[in-house]
Short mmCIF file of C-alpha atoms and ligand atoms in Angstrom, two decimals:
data_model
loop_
_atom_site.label_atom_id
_atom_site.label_comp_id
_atom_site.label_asym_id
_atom_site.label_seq_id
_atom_site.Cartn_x
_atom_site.Cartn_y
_atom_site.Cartn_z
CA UNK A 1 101.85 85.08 50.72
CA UNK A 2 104.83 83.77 52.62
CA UNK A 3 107.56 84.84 50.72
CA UNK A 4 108.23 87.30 53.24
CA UNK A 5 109.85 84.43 55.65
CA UNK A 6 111.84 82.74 52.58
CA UNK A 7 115.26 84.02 53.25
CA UNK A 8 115.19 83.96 57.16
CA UNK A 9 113.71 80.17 57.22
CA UNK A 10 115.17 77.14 56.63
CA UNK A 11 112.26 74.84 55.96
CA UNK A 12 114.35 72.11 54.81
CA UNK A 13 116.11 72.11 58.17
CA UNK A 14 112.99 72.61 59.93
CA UNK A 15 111.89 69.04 58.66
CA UNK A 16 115.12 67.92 58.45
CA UNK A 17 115.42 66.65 54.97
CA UNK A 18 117.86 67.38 52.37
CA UNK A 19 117.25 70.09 49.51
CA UNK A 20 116.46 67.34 47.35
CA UNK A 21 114.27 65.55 48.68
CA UNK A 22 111.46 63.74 47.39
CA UNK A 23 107.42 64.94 48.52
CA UNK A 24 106.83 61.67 49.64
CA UNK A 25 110.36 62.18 51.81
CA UNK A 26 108.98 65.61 53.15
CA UNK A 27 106.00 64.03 53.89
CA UNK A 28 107.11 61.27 55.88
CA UNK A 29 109.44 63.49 58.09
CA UNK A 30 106.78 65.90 58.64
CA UNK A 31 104.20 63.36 60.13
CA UNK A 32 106.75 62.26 62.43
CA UNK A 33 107.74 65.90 63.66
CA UNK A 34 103.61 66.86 63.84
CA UNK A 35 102.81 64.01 66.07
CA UNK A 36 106.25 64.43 68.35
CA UNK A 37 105.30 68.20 68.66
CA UNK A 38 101.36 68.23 68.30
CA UNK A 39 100.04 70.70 70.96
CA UNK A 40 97.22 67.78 71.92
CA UNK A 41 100.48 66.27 73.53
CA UNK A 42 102.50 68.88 74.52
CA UNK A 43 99.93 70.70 76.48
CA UNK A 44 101.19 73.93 77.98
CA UNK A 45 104.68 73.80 76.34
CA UNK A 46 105.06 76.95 74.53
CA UNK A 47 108.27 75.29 72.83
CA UNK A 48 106.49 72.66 71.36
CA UNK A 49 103.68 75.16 70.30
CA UNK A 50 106.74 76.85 68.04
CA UNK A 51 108.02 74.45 67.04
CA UNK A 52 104.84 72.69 65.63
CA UNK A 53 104.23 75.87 63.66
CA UNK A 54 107.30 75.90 62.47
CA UNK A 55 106.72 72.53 60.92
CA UNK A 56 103.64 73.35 59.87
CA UNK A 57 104.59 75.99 57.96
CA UNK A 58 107.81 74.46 56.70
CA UNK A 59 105.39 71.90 55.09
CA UNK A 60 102.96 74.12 53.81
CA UNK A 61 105.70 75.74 51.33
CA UNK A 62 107.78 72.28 50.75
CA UNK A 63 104.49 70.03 50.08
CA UNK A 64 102.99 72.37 47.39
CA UNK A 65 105.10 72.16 43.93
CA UNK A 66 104.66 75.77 42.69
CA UNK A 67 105.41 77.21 46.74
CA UNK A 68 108.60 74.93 46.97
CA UNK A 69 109.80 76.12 43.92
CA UNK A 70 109.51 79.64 44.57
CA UNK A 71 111.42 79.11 48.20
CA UNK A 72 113.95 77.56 46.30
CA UNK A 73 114.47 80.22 43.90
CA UNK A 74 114.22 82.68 46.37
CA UNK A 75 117.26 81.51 48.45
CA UNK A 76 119.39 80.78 45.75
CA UNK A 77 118.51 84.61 44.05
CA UNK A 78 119.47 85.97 47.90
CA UNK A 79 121.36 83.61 49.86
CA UNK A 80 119.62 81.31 52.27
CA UNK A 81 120.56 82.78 56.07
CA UNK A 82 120.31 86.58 54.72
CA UNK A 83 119.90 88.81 57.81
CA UNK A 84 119.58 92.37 57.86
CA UNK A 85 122.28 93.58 60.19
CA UNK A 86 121.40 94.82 63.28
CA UNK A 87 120.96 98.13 64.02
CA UNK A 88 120.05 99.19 60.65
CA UNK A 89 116.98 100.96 61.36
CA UNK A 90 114.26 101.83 58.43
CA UNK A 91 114.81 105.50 57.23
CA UNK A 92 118.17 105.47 59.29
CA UNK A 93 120.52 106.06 57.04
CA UNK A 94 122.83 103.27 55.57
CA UNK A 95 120.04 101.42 53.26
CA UNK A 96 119.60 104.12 51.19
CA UNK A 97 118.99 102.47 48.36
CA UNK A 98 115.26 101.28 47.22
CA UNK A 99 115.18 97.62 47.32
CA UNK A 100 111.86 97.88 45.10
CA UNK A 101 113.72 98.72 42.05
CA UNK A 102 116.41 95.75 43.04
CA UNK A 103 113.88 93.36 43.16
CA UNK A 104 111.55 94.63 40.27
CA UNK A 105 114.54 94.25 38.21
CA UNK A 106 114.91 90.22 38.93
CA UNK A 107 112.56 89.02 36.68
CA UNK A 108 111.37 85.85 37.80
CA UNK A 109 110.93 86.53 41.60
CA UNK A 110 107.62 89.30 40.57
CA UNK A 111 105.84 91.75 42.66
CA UNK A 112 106.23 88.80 45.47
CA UNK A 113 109.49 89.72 46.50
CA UNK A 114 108.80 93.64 46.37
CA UNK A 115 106.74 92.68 49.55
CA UNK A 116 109.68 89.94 50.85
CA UNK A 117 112.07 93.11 51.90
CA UNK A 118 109.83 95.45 53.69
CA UNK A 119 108.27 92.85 56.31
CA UNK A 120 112.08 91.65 56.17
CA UNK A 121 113.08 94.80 57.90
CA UNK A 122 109.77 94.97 59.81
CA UNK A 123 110.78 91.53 61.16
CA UNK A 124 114.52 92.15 62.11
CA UNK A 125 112.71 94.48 64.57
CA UNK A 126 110.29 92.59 66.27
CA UNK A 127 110.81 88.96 66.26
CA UNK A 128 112.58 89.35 69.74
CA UNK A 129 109.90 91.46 70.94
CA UNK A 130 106.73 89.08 69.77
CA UNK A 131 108.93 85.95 71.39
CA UNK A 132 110.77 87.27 74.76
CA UNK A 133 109.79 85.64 77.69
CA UNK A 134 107.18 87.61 79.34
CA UNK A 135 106.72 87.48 83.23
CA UNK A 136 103.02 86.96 84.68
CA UNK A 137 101.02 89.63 85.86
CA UNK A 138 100.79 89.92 89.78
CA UNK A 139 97.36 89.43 91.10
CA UNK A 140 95.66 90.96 94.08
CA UNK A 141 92.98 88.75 96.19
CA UNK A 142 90.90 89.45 99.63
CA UNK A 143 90.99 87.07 102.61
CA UNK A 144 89.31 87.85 105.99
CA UNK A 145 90.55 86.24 108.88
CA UNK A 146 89.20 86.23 112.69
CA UNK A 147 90.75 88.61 115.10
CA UNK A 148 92.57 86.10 116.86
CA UNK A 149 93.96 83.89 113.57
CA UNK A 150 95.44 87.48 112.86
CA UNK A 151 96.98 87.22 115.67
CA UNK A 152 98.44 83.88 116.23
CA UNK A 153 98.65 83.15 111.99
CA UNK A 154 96.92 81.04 109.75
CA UNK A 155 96.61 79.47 107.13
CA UNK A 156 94.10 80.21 104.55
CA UNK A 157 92.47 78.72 101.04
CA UNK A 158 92.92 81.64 98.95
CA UNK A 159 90.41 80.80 95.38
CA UNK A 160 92.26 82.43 92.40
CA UNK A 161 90.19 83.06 89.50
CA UNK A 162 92.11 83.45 86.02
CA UNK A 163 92.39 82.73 82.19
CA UNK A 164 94.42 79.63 81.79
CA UNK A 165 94.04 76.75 78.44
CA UNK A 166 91.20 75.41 77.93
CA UNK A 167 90.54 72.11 79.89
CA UNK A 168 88.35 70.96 76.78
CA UNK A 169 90.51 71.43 73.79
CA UNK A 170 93.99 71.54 76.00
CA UNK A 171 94.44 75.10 74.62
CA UNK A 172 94.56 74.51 70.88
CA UNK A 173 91.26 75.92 70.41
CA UNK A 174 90.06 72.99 68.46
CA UNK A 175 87.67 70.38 68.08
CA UNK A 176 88.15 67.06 69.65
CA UNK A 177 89.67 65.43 66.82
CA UNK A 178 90.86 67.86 64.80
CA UNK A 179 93.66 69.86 65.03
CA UNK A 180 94.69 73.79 64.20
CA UNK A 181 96.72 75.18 61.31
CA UNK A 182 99.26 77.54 60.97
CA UNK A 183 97.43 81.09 60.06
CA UNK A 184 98.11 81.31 56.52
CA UNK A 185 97.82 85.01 56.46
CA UNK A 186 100.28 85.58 58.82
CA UNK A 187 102.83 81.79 58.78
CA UNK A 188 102.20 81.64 62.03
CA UNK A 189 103.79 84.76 63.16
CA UNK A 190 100.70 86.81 64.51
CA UNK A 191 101.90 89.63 62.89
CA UNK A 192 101.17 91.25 59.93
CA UNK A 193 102.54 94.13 58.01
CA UNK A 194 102.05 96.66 56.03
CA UNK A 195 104.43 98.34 53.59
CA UNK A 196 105.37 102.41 53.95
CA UNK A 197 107.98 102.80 51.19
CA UNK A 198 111.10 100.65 51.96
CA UNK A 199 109.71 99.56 55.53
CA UNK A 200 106.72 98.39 57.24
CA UNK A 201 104.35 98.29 60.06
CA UNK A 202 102.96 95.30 62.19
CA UNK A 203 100.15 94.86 64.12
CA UNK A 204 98.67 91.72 65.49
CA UNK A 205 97.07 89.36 62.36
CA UNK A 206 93.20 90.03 61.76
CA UNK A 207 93.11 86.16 60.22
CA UNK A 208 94.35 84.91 63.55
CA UNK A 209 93.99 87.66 66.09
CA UNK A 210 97.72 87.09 66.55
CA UNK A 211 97.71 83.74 67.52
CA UNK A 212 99.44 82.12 64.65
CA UNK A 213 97.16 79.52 64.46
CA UNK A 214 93.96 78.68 62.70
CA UNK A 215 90.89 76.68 63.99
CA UNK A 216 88.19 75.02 61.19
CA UNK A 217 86.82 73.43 63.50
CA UNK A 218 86.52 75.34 66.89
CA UNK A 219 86.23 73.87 69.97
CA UNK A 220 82.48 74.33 71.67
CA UNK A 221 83.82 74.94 75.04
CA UNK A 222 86.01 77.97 74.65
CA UNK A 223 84.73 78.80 71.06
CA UNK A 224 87.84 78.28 69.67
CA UNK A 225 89.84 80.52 71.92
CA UNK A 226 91.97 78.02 73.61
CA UNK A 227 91.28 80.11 76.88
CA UNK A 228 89.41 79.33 79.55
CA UNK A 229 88.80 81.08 83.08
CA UNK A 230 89.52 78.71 85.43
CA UNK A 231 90.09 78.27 89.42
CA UNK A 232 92.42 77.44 91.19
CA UNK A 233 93.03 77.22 95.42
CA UNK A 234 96.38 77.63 96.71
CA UNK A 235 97.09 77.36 100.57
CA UNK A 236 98.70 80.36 101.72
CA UNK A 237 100.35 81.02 105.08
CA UNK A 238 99.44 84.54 106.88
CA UNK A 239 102.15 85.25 109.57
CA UNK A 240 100.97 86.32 112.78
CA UNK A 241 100.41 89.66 113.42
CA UNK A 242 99.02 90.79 110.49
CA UNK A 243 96.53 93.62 110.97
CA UNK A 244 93.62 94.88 109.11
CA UNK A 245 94.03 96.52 105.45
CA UNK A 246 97.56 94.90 105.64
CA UNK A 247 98.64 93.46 102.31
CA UNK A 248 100.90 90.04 101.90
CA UNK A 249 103.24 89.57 99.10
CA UNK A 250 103.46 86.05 98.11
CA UNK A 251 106.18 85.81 95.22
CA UNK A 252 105.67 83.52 92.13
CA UNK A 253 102.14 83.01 93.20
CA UNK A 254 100.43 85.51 90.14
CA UNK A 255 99.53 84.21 87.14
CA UNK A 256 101.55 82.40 85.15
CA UNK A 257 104.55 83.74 82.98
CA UNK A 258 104.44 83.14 78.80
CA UNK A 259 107.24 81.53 77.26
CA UNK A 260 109.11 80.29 80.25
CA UNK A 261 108.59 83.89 82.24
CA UNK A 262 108.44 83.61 85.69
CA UNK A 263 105.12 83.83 87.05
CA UNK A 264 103.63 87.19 88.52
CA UNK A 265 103.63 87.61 92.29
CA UNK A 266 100.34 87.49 94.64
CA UNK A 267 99.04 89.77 96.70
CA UNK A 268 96.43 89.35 99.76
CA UNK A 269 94.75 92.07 101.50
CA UNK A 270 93.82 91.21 104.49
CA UNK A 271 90.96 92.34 106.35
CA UNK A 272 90.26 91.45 109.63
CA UNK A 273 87.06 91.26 111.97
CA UNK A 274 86.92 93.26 115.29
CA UNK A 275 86.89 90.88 118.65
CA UNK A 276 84.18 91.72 120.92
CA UNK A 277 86.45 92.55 123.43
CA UNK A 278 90.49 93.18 122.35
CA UNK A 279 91.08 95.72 120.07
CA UNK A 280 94.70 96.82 118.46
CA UNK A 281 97.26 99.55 118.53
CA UNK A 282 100.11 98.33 116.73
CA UNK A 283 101.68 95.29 118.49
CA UNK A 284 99.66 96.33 122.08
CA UNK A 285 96.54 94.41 122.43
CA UNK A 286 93.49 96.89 123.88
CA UNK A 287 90.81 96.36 126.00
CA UNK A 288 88.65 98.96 128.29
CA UNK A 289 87.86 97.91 131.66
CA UNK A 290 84.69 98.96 133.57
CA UNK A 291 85.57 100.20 137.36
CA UNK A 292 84.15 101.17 140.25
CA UNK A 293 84.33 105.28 141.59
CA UNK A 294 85.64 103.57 144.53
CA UNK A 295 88.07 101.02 143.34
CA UNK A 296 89.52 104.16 142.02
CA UNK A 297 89.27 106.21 145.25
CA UNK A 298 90.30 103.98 147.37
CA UNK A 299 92.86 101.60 145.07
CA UNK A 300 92.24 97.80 144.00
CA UNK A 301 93.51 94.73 142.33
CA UNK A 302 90.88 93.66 139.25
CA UNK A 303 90.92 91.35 137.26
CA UNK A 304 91.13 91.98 133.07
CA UNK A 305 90.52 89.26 130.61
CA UNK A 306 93.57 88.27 128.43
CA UNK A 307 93.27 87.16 124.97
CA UNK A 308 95.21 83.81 125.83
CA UNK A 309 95.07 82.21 129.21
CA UNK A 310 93.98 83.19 132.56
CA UNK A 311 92.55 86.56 133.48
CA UNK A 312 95.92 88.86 134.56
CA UNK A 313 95.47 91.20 137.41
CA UNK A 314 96.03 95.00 137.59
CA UNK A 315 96.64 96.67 140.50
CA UNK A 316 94.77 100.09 140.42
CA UNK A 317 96.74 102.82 142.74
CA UNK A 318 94.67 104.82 145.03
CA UNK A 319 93.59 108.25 143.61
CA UNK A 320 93.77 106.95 139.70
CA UNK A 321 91.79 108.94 137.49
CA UNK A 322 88.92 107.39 135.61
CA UNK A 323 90.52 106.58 131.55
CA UNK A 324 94.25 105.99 133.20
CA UNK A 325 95.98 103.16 130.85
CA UNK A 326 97.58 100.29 132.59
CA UNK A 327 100.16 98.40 130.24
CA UNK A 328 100.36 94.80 131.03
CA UNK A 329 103.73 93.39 129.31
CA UNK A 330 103.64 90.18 127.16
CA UNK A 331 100.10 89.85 126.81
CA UNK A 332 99.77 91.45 123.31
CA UNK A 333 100.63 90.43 119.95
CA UNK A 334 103.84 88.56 118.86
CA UNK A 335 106.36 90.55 116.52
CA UNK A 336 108.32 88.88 113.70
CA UNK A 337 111.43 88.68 116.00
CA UNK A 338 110.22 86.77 118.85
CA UNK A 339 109.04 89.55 121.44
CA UNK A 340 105.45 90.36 122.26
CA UNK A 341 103.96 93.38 122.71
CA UNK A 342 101.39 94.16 125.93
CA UNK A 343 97.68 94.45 126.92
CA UNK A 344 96.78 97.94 127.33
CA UNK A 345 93.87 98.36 129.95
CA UNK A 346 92.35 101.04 130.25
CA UNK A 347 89.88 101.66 133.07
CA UNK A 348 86.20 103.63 132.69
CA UNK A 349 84.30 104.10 135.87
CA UNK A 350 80.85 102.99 135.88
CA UNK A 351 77.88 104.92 137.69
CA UNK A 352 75.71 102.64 139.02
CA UNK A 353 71.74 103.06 138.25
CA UNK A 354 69.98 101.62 141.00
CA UNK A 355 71.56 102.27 144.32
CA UNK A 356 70.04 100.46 147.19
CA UNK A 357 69.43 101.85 150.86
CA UNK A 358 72.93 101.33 152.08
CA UNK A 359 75.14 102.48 148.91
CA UNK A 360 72.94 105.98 148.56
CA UNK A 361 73.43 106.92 152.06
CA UNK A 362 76.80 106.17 152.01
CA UNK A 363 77.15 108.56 148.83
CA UNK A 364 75.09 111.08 150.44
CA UNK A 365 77.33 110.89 153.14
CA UNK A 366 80.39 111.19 151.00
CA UNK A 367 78.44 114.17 149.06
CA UNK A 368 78.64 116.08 152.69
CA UNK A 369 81.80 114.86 153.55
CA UNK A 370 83.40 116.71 150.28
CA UNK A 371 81.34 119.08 150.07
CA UNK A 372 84.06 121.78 150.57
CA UNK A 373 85.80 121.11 147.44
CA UNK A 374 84.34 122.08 144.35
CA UNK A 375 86.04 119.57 141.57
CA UNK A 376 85.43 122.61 138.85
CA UNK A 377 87.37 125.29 140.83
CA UNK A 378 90.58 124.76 138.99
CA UNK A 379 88.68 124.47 135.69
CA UNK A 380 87.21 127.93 136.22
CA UNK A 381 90.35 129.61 137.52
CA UNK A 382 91.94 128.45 134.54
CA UNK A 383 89.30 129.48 132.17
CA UNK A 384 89.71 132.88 133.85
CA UNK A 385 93.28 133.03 133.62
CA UNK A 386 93.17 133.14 129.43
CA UNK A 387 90.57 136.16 129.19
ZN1 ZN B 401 88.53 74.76 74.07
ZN1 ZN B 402 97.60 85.13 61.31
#
């Protein structure tokens, strides 16, 4: 069952004992190496993880008699070290011939070794792939923010919710106490195979759900998993200015990468509530501005609410019509170089309900006064003009 791994490992190097040494040699060296490189210890350190397998497995093969001796006659049929070169590709051309007959034909080595070549190939292939660094996924999170920390900036507690280890078990998976094994099925590779002719498939080991490793003994926390969703708050700096439905990249803030990746980037959407008052166009703050029919008429200076400081004035012309815009600079948001944009007021006459004695004369007298003009006559001429 883990034949296939004979000529690529060195399991004697892995333990770091000579071919000739003694059990009782092997077994010494590999106690050392499993408590240096235990994953109880080495918690989060994909390296050590590896490595520990790698002794594990090493000392599976060297620790049983009948296994060691098959390793050993294995490498010395073969060569210890054999590769298959690169770029040989199954059914490619170039290993034409059918390493089944080869290998029937050496006597000793059995039906074993018929199995050794194909997940051989099959493992010139995708070693790199299984054990490339791989970069963590980005992740995308809300925040809402006030109208006015939008504006100025803030900083925010953004929660993160994701699958890291297991606080219980440290990510092994296993019961306090006891620790995992190396997936016998599989030697800790995750993969397994299965042979087409001269070459094989892989897919992910059903022992060990492509882990590697084996739990007896699972931990009750994360049933054995070694996974565990977990929290996490990280304080997060919006720049000011944002607006509503904008989203923030914050790099290296995703989750985490595997195998010394670099971690995934974060994204936050940001919504924002509306201000009772100040709206937004862009970098211009907006705000509407009740007005008298005379204060139009006749011209005045009112005063609009800013969203910082004092009330500014606008001075209303005479003659403006009702929903004219007034820009007042400097009083809007602040852009990423420095500048601010303005306060756009925009002014809505508003009829008053109950007029008293004075003020309804005084429009009745205005009423006469205009009467002459008809403020629909240019309307109608138009509307005339297009038939
Ligand atoms: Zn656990
Ligand atoms: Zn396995």
């Amino acid at each position: 069952m883990s034949t296939k791994d004979y000529l690529e490992k060195d399991y004697y190097k892995a333990l770091g004992v000579a071919k000739t040494a003694k059990p009782a040699e092997i077994k010494t060296a590999y106690r050392k190496l499993a408590r240096k490189y235990h994953p109880d210890s080495n918690q989060g350190d994909t390296k050590a993880e590896e490595r520990f397998k790698e002794i594990s497995e090493a000392y599976s093969v060297l620790s049983d008699e009948k296994r060691r001796k098959e390793y050993d006659e294995a490498r010395s049929l073969f060569g210890g070290g054999f590769r298959v070169p690169t770029g040989s590709r199954p059914g490619g051309g170039g290993f034409n011939f059918d390493l089944g007959d080869i290998l029937g034909g050496a006597g000793d080595a059995g039906g074993g070794l018929g199995d050794l070549f194909g997940t051989v190939f099959n493992r010139g292939n995708r070693t790199t792939a299984q054990n490339r660094p791989r970069r963590g996924a980005d992740v995308e999170t809300d925040t809402t923010l006030s109208f006015s920390d939008a504006i100025d900036g803030t900083t925010v507690g953004l929660r993160l919710t994701g699958e890291g280890p297991c606080p219980t078990c440290h990510g092994t998976g296993a019961k306090a106490g006891t620790v995992p094994r190396v997936c016998p099925v599989c030697n800790g590779t995750g993969q397994s195979s299965r042979n087409l002719g001269s070459f094989g498939i892989s897919e992910p080991c059903k022992e060990c759900r492509g882990r590697g490793l084996v739990v007896d003994d699972p931990c009750p926390a994360c049933s054995g998993s070694g996974r565990a969703m977990s929290s996490r708050t990280i304080q997060t700096r919006i720049p000011a200015g944002v607006a509503d439905g904008q989203r923030i990249k914050i790099p290296g803030k995703g989750a985490p990468g595997e195998r010394g990746g670099p971690a995934g980037d974060l994204y936050v959407r940001v919504h924002v509530k509306p201000h009772p008052v100040f709206g937004r166009s862009g970098d211009n703050l907006t705000v509407t501005v009740p007005v008298s029919f005379a204060e139009l008429a006749l011209g005045a200076e009112v005063k609009v609410p800013a969203h910082r400081g004092a009330p500014v004035t606008v001075r209303i012309p005479p003659g403006t019509p009702n929903g004219r815009t007034f820009r007042v600079p400097g009083k809007g948001v602040r852009r990423k170089d420095g500048t601010t944009g303005g306060l756009l007021v925009t002014v809505d006459v508003t009829v008053p309900k109950d007029l008293n004695g004075k003020a309804r004369s005084a429009i009745e007298d205005l009423r006469e006064a205009t009467a002459g003009t008809d403020p629909r006559e240019e309307l109608l001429e138009r509307a005339k003009e297009q038939l």
